[in-house]
Tab-separated table of C-alpha atoms in Angstrom:
chain	number	residue	atom	x	y	z
A	1	MET	CA	-20.067	-202.144	-170.991
A	2	LEU	CA	-22.830	-201.867	-168.028
A	3	PHE	CA	-20.475	-199.535	-165.878
A	4	LEU	CA	-20.410	-196.731	-168.871
A	5	LEU	CA	-24.276	-197.111	-169.628
A	6	LEU	CA	-24.431	-196.260	-164.927
A	7	VAL	CA	-22.150	-193.558	-165.789
A	8	ILE	CA	-23.879	-191.976	-168.888
A	9	TRP	CA	-27.466	-192.560	-167.188
A	10	GLU	CA	-25.642	-190.285	-164.127
A	11	LEU	CA	-24.236	-187.786	-165.928
A	12	ALA	CA	-26.727	-187.365	-168.569
A	13	PRO	CA	-29.572	-185.313	-166.353
A	14	ARG	CA	-27.229	-183.721	-164.591
A	15	LEU	CA	-25.421	-181.673	-167.674
A	16	GLY	CA	-28.782	-181.132	-169.234
A	17	TRP	CA	-28.849	-184.062	-171.950
A	18	VAL	CA	-32.148	-185.626	-170.542
A	19	SER	CA	-34.870	-184.186	-168.814
A	20	ALA	CA	-34.196	-184.616	-164.584
A	21	VAL	CA	-37.538	-185.095	-164.261
A	22	PHE	CA	-38.258	-187.663	-166.609
A	23	VAL	CA	-34.706	-189.286	-166.203
A	24	PRO	CA	-33.188	-189.180	-163.011
A	25	PRO	CA	-29.767	-189.642	-162.325
A	26	PHE	CA	-28.807	-192.905	-160.976
A	27	SER	CA	-27.731	-192.149	-157.715
A	28	ARG	CA	-31.218	-190.618	-156.988
A	29	ILE	CA	-32.687	-193.747	-157.648
A	30	VAL	CA	-29.980	-195.693	-155.439
A	31	LYS	CA	-30.904	-193.293	-152.512
A	32	VAL	CA	-35.061	-193.792	-153.485
A	33	GLY	CA	-34.258	-197.430	-153.423
A	34	ALA	CA	-31.901	-196.966	-149.939
A	35	ASP	CA	-34.935	-195.337	-148.062
A	36	LEU	CA	-37.299	-197.856	-149.417
A	37	GLY	CA	-35.014	-200.676	-147.728
A	38	ILE	CA	-33.661	-203.968	-148.373
A	39	VAL	CA	-36.219	-205.406	-146.649
A	40	ASN	CA	-39.350	-203.989	-148.094
A	41	ILE	CA	-37.577	-204.915	-151.595
A	42	LEU	CA	-37.013	-208.580	-150.784
A	43	LEU	CA	-40.679	-208.904	-149.176
A	44	TYR	CA	-41.804	-207.445	-152.943
A	45	ILE	CA	-39.563	-209.684	-154.641
A	46	ALA	CA	-40.885	-212.541	-152.694
A	47	ILE	CA	-44.574	-212.284	-153.118
A	48	SER	CA	-43.670	-211.401	-156.596
A	49	LEU	CA	-42.013	-214.516	-156.927
A	50	LYS	CA	-44.445	-216.685	-154.995
A	51	ARG	CA	-46.980	-215.680	-157.028
A	52	VAL	CA	-45.247	-216.357	-160.516
A	53	PHE	CA	-44.288	-219.910	-159.271
A	54	VAL	CA	-47.621	-220.751	-157.984
A	55	GLY	CA	-49.283	-219.825	-161.324
A	56	PHE	CA	-46.279	-221.319	-163.141
A	57	PHE	CA	-46.173	-224.652	-161.333
A	58	ILE	CA	-49.879	-225.178	-161.657
A	59	ALA	CA	-50.024	-224.486	-165.599
A	60	SER	CA	-46.735	-226.604	-165.518
A	61	ILE	CA	-48.394	-229.614	-163.774
A	62	LEU	CA	-51.523	-229.299	-166.203
A	63	ALA	CA	-49.847	-228.440	-169.743
A	64	LEU	CA	-46.930	-231.194	-169.588
A	65	PRO	CA	-48.833	-234.428	-169.441
A	66	LEU	CA	-51.883	-232.984	-171.222
A	67	GLY	CA	-49.699	-232.302	-174.003
A	68	PHE	CA	-47.618	-235.601	-173.971
A	69	ILE	CA	-51.510	-237.324	-174.260
A	70	LEU	CA	-51.979	-235.554	-176.985
A	71	ALA	CA	-49.136	-235.672	-178.790
A	72	GLY	CA	-48.302	-239.295	-178.134
A	73	ALA	CA	-51.607	-241.084	-177.440
A	74	LEU	CA	-54.302	-239.145	-179.282
A	75	PRO	CA	-52.534	-236.986	-182.230
A	76	TRP	CA	-55.946	-236.874	-184.069
A	77	LEU	CA	-56.802	-234.925	-181.060
A	78	ALA	CA	-54.180	-232.469	-181.109
A	79	ARG	CA	-54.607	-231.716	-184.887
A	80	PHE	CA	-58.777	-231.671	-184.447
A	81	ILE	CA	-58.246	-228.875	-181.388
A	82	LYS	CA	-55.054	-227.175	-182.691
A	83	PRO	CA	-57.465	-223.876	-184.185
A	84	PHE	CA	-58.794	-223.652	-181.658
A	85	THR	CA	-55.628	-223.591	-178.505
A	86	LEU	CA	-54.182	-221.340	-181.044
A	87	PHE	CA	-57.335	-219.205	-180.929
A	88	LEU	CA	-57.349	-218.874	-176.985
A	89	SER	CA	-53.415	-218.616	-176.628
A	90	GLN	CA	-53.530	-215.432	-179.163
A	91	ILE	CA	-55.816	-213.806	-176.691
A	92	PRO	CA	-54.058	-211.424	-174.235
A	93	PRO	CA	-54.510	-212.123	-170.072
A	94	TYR	CA	-55.124	-208.452	-169.607
A	95	ILE	CA	-58.557	-208.590	-172.057
A	96	LEU	CA	-59.924	-211.266	-170.026
A	97	PHE	CA	-59.012	-210.212	-166.552
A	98	PRO	CA	-62.550	-208.701	-166.171
A	99	ILE	CA	-63.733	-212.411	-166.725
A	100	PHE	CA	-60.309	-213.355	-164.476
A	101	VAL	CA	-62.051	-211.528	-161.710
A	102	ILE	CA	-66.033	-212.855	-162.405
A	103	ILE	CA	-64.980	-216.332	-161.861
A	104	VAL	CA	-62.171	-216.466	-159.144
A	105	GLY	CA	-62.703	-213.255	-157.681
A	106	ILE	CA	-59.955	-209.689	-157.545
A	107	GLY	CA	-56.795	-210.106	-156.106
A	108	GLU	CA	-54.614	-213.143	-155.160
A	109	GLY	CA	-57.105	-215.037	-157.739
A	110	GLY	CA	-57.304	-213.117	-160.551
A	111	ILE	CA	-53.221	-212.788	-160.380
A	112	TYR	CA	-52.294	-216.400	-160.189
A	113	THR	CA	-55.111	-217.032	-163.024
A	114	VAL	CA	-53.437	-214.389	-165.143
A	115	ILE	CA	-49.826	-215.828	-164.385
A	116	PHE	CA	-51.255	-219.665	-165.310
A	117	TRP	CA	-52.827	-218.421	-168.827
A	118	SER	CA	-49.630	-216.641	-169.541
A	119	SER	CA	-47.585	-220.563	-168.783
A	120	PHE	CA	-49.959	-222.866	-169.536
A	121	TRP	CA	-49.679	-222.083	-174.065
A	122	PRO	CA	-46.376	-222.171	-174.555
A	123	ILE	CA	-45.657	-225.240	-172.086
A	124	LEU	CA	-48.548	-227.131	-173.849
A	125	PHE	CA	-47.885	-226.341	-177.310
A	126	THR	CA	-43.640	-227.051	-177.017
A	127	SER	CA	-44.665	-230.035	-174.974
A	128	ILE	CA	-46.905	-231.246	-178.289
A	129	SER	CA	-43.943	-230.280	-180.661
A	130	GLY	CA	-41.546	-231.709	-178.858
A	131	ILE	CA	-43.176	-235.090	-178.284
A	132	SER	CA	-44.143	-235.467	-182.062
A	133	GLN	CA	-40.819	-234.627	-183.364
A	134	VAL	CA	-38.905	-237.293	-182.113
A	135	ASP	CA	-38.011	-239.985	-184.200
A	136	PRO	CA	-40.150	-243.018	-184.688
A	137	LEU	CA	-37.126	-245.540	-185.567
A	138	LEU	CA	-36.172	-245.215	-181.760
A	139	VAL	CA	-39.302	-246.233	-180.572
A	140	ARG	CA	-39.706	-249.242	-183.264
A	141	ALA	CA	-36.120	-250.065	-181.942
A	142	ALA	CA	-37.370	-249.536	-178.593
A	143	LYS	CA	-40.345	-252.078	-179.423
A	144	ALA	CA	-38.096	-254.597	-180.811
A	145	MET	CA	-35.850	-255.101	-177.842
A	146	ASN	CA	-39.425	-255.785	-176.069
A	147	ALA	CA	-39.373	-252.593	-173.887
A	148	GLY	CA	-43.279	-251.368	-172.633
A	149	ARG	CA	-44.938	-248.031	-172.946
A	150	ILE	CA	-43.574	-246.699	-169.303
A	151	GLN	CA	-40.008	-247.547	-170.505
A	152	ILE	CA	-40.253	-246.268	-173.772
A	153	PHE	CA	-41.611	-243.010	-173.064
A	154	PHE	CA	-39.334	-242.004	-169.729
A	155	LYS	CA	-35.668	-243.794	-171.902
A	156	VAL	CA	-36.750	-242.929	-175.467
A	157	VAL	CA	-39.268	-240.557	-175.736
A	158	LEU	CA	-38.857	-238.002	-173.340
A	159	PRO	CA	-35.203	-237.304	-173.337
A	160	ALA	CA	-35.787	-236.629	-177.009
A	161	ALA	CA	-38.396	-234.001	-176.285
A	162	PHE	CA	-35.940	-232.694	-173.143
A	163	PRO	CA	-34.837	-229.837	-175.061
A	164	ALA	CA	-38.459	-228.576	-176.759
A	165	VAL	CA	-39.906	-229.414	-173.500
A	166	MET	CA	-37.127	-226.728	-171.511
A	167	THR	CA	-37.835	-224.040	-174.016
A	168	GLY	CA	-41.258	-224.595	-173.167
A	169	LEU	CA	-40.856	-224.384	-169.334
A	170	ARG	CA	-38.250	-221.465	-170.070
A	171	THR	CA	-40.694	-219.370	-172.096
A	172	GLY	CA	-43.350	-220.348	-169.552
A	173	LEU	CA	-41.784	-219.067	-166.740
A	174	THR	CA	-40.247	-215.816	-168.643
A	175	MET	CA	-44.400	-214.693	-169.221
A	176	SER	CA	-45.091	-215.933	-166.243
A	177	PHE	CA	-42.957	-213.193	-164.476
A	178	PHE	CA	-43.612	-210.433	-167.021
A	179	MET	CA	-47.224	-210.705	-166.937
A	180	LEU	CA	-46.922	-210.630	-163.375
A	181	ILE	CA	-45.997	-207.044	-163.510
A	182	GLY	CA	-49.488	-206.176	-165.486
A	183	ALA	CA	-51.381	-208.234	-162.601
A	184	GLU	CA	-50.353	-207.090	-159.856
A	185	SER	CA	-51.005	-203.500	-161.130
A	186	MET	CA	-54.703	-204.498	-161.353
A	187	GLY	CA	-55.421	-206.226	-158.357
A	188	ALA	CA	-52.515	-206.271	-155.532
A	189	ASP	CA	-51.198	-204.410	-152.612
A	190	LYS	CA	-47.771	-205.785	-152.086
A	191	GLY	CA	-45.367	-206.609	-155.247
A	192	LEU	CA	-43.408	-205.773	-157.643
A	193	GLY	CA	-45.785	-205.147	-159.982
A	194	TRP	CA	-47.775	-203.105	-157.285
A	195	LEU	CA	-44.649	-200.579	-156.881
A	196	ILE	CA	-44.248	-199.530	-160.217
A	197	HIS	CA	-48.237	-198.867	-160.501
A	198	ASN	CA	-48.250	-197.313	-157.402
A	199	ALA	CA	-45.242	-194.739	-157.813
A	200	GLN	CA	-47.450	-193.899	-161.057
A	201	SER	CA	-50.104	-193.055	-159.698
A	202	MET	CA	-48.191	-191.188	-157.075
A	203	GLY	CA	-45.857	-189.315	-159.334
A	204	PHE	CA	-43.196	-191.159	-158.008
A	205	ILE	CA	-40.824	-191.567	-160.773
A	206	GLU	CA	-37.673	-192.456	-158.986
A	207	ARG	CA	-39.302	-195.362	-157.841
A	208	ILE	CA	-40.819	-196.731	-161.354
A	209	TYR	CA	-36.856	-196.622	-162.043
A	210	LEU	CA	-36.185	-198.705	-159.698
A	211	GLY	CA	-39.050	-201.055	-159.432
A	212	ALA	CA	-38.169	-201.777	-163.493
A	213	LEU	CA	-34.714	-202.314	-162.944
A	214	ILE	CA	-35.506	-204.624	-160.082
A	215	VAL	CA	-37.550	-206.521	-161.815
A	216	ALA	CA	-35.095	-206.794	-164.772
A	217	LEU	CA	-32.572	-208.240	-162.239
A	218	VAL	CA	-35.177	-210.412	-160.950
A	219	GLY	CA	-35.687	-211.365	-164.631
A	220	ALA	CA	-32.262	-211.552	-165.844
A	221	LEU	CA	-31.226	-214.271	-162.495
A	222	LEU	CA	-33.945	-216.459	-163.621
A	223	ASN	CA	-33.017	-216.655	-166.888
A	224	PHE	CA	-29.681	-217.737	-165.403
A	225	ILE	CA	-30.940	-219.998	-163.158
A	226	LEU	CA	-33.007	-222.021	-165.903
A	227	ASP	CA	-29.713	-221.794	-168.517
A	228	PHE	CA	-27.854	-223.578	-164.860
A	229	LEU	CA	-30.629	-226.166	-164.758
A	230	GLU	CA	-30.744	-226.757	-168.260
A	231	GLU	CA	-26.902	-227.197	-168.991
A	232	ASN	CA	-26.439	-229.472	-166.168
A	233	ILE	CA	-29.462	-231.879	-166.591
A	234	VAL	CA	-28.146	-232.285	-170.471
A	235	ASP	CA	-24.435	-232.611	-168.992
A	236	TRP	CA	-25.878	-234.866	-166.283
A	237	LYS	CA	-28.250	-236.871	-169.010
A	238	GLU	CA	-25.523	-237.484	-171.474
A	239	SER	CA	-23.075	-238.903	-169.026
A	240	ALA	CA	-25.587	-241.282	-167.885
A	241	GLU	CA	-25.836	-242.202	-171.354
A	242	GLU	CA	-21.958	-242.292	-172.222
A	243	GLN	CA	-21.917	-244.733	-169.226
A	244	THR	CA	-25.032	-246.894	-170.113
A	245	VAL	CA	-23.141	-247.278	-173.733
């Protein structure tokens, strides 16, 4: 299917079905990529991924504990601040970019803040949701067996909330990556977003398509890695539980 799509992409502009100015043949995009060089392309990918993982990591280490505390120890506070947090989460990061620039400055600081803002909310909300939906009977059963709070959290609550937590992490990482592209166009001098923005400014249509293809491929690779990790962690957890039984 993918091969057929690439063949149509190559033939359509050459046969005059679409304008070659706005939809260049696939071979021209490959040539532009070759001219740019694999080293430069990998450098742009590495720079963008570094920004994604730094912002995502900061969001995760703050959102996960906060979500666990709000849902587990302070559910009344979680309900009280829910309208406020929902309101904040609906604000697009791009609208807040000028504020981020004032607070942390233009460049890397602003980019990291946009990524952090984009990934923080889905991780927080799914963590709260996952902990809140844990079956109370499981917790009571653990308490009846004289399990401590730490044991209950790591042996009962966290495994039960794991699917929701993984969904939040997946969503947060996906949002981080795609928000990065816009953030880099506003305050970066390298990276995939900068590549696309610079190509648009200079009128290099082929480079725009090249950048979009690279973004799609890297995004698909990240999603594949997350799927692989999630499946293997779940399999490991289920195997450990079977051995315990």
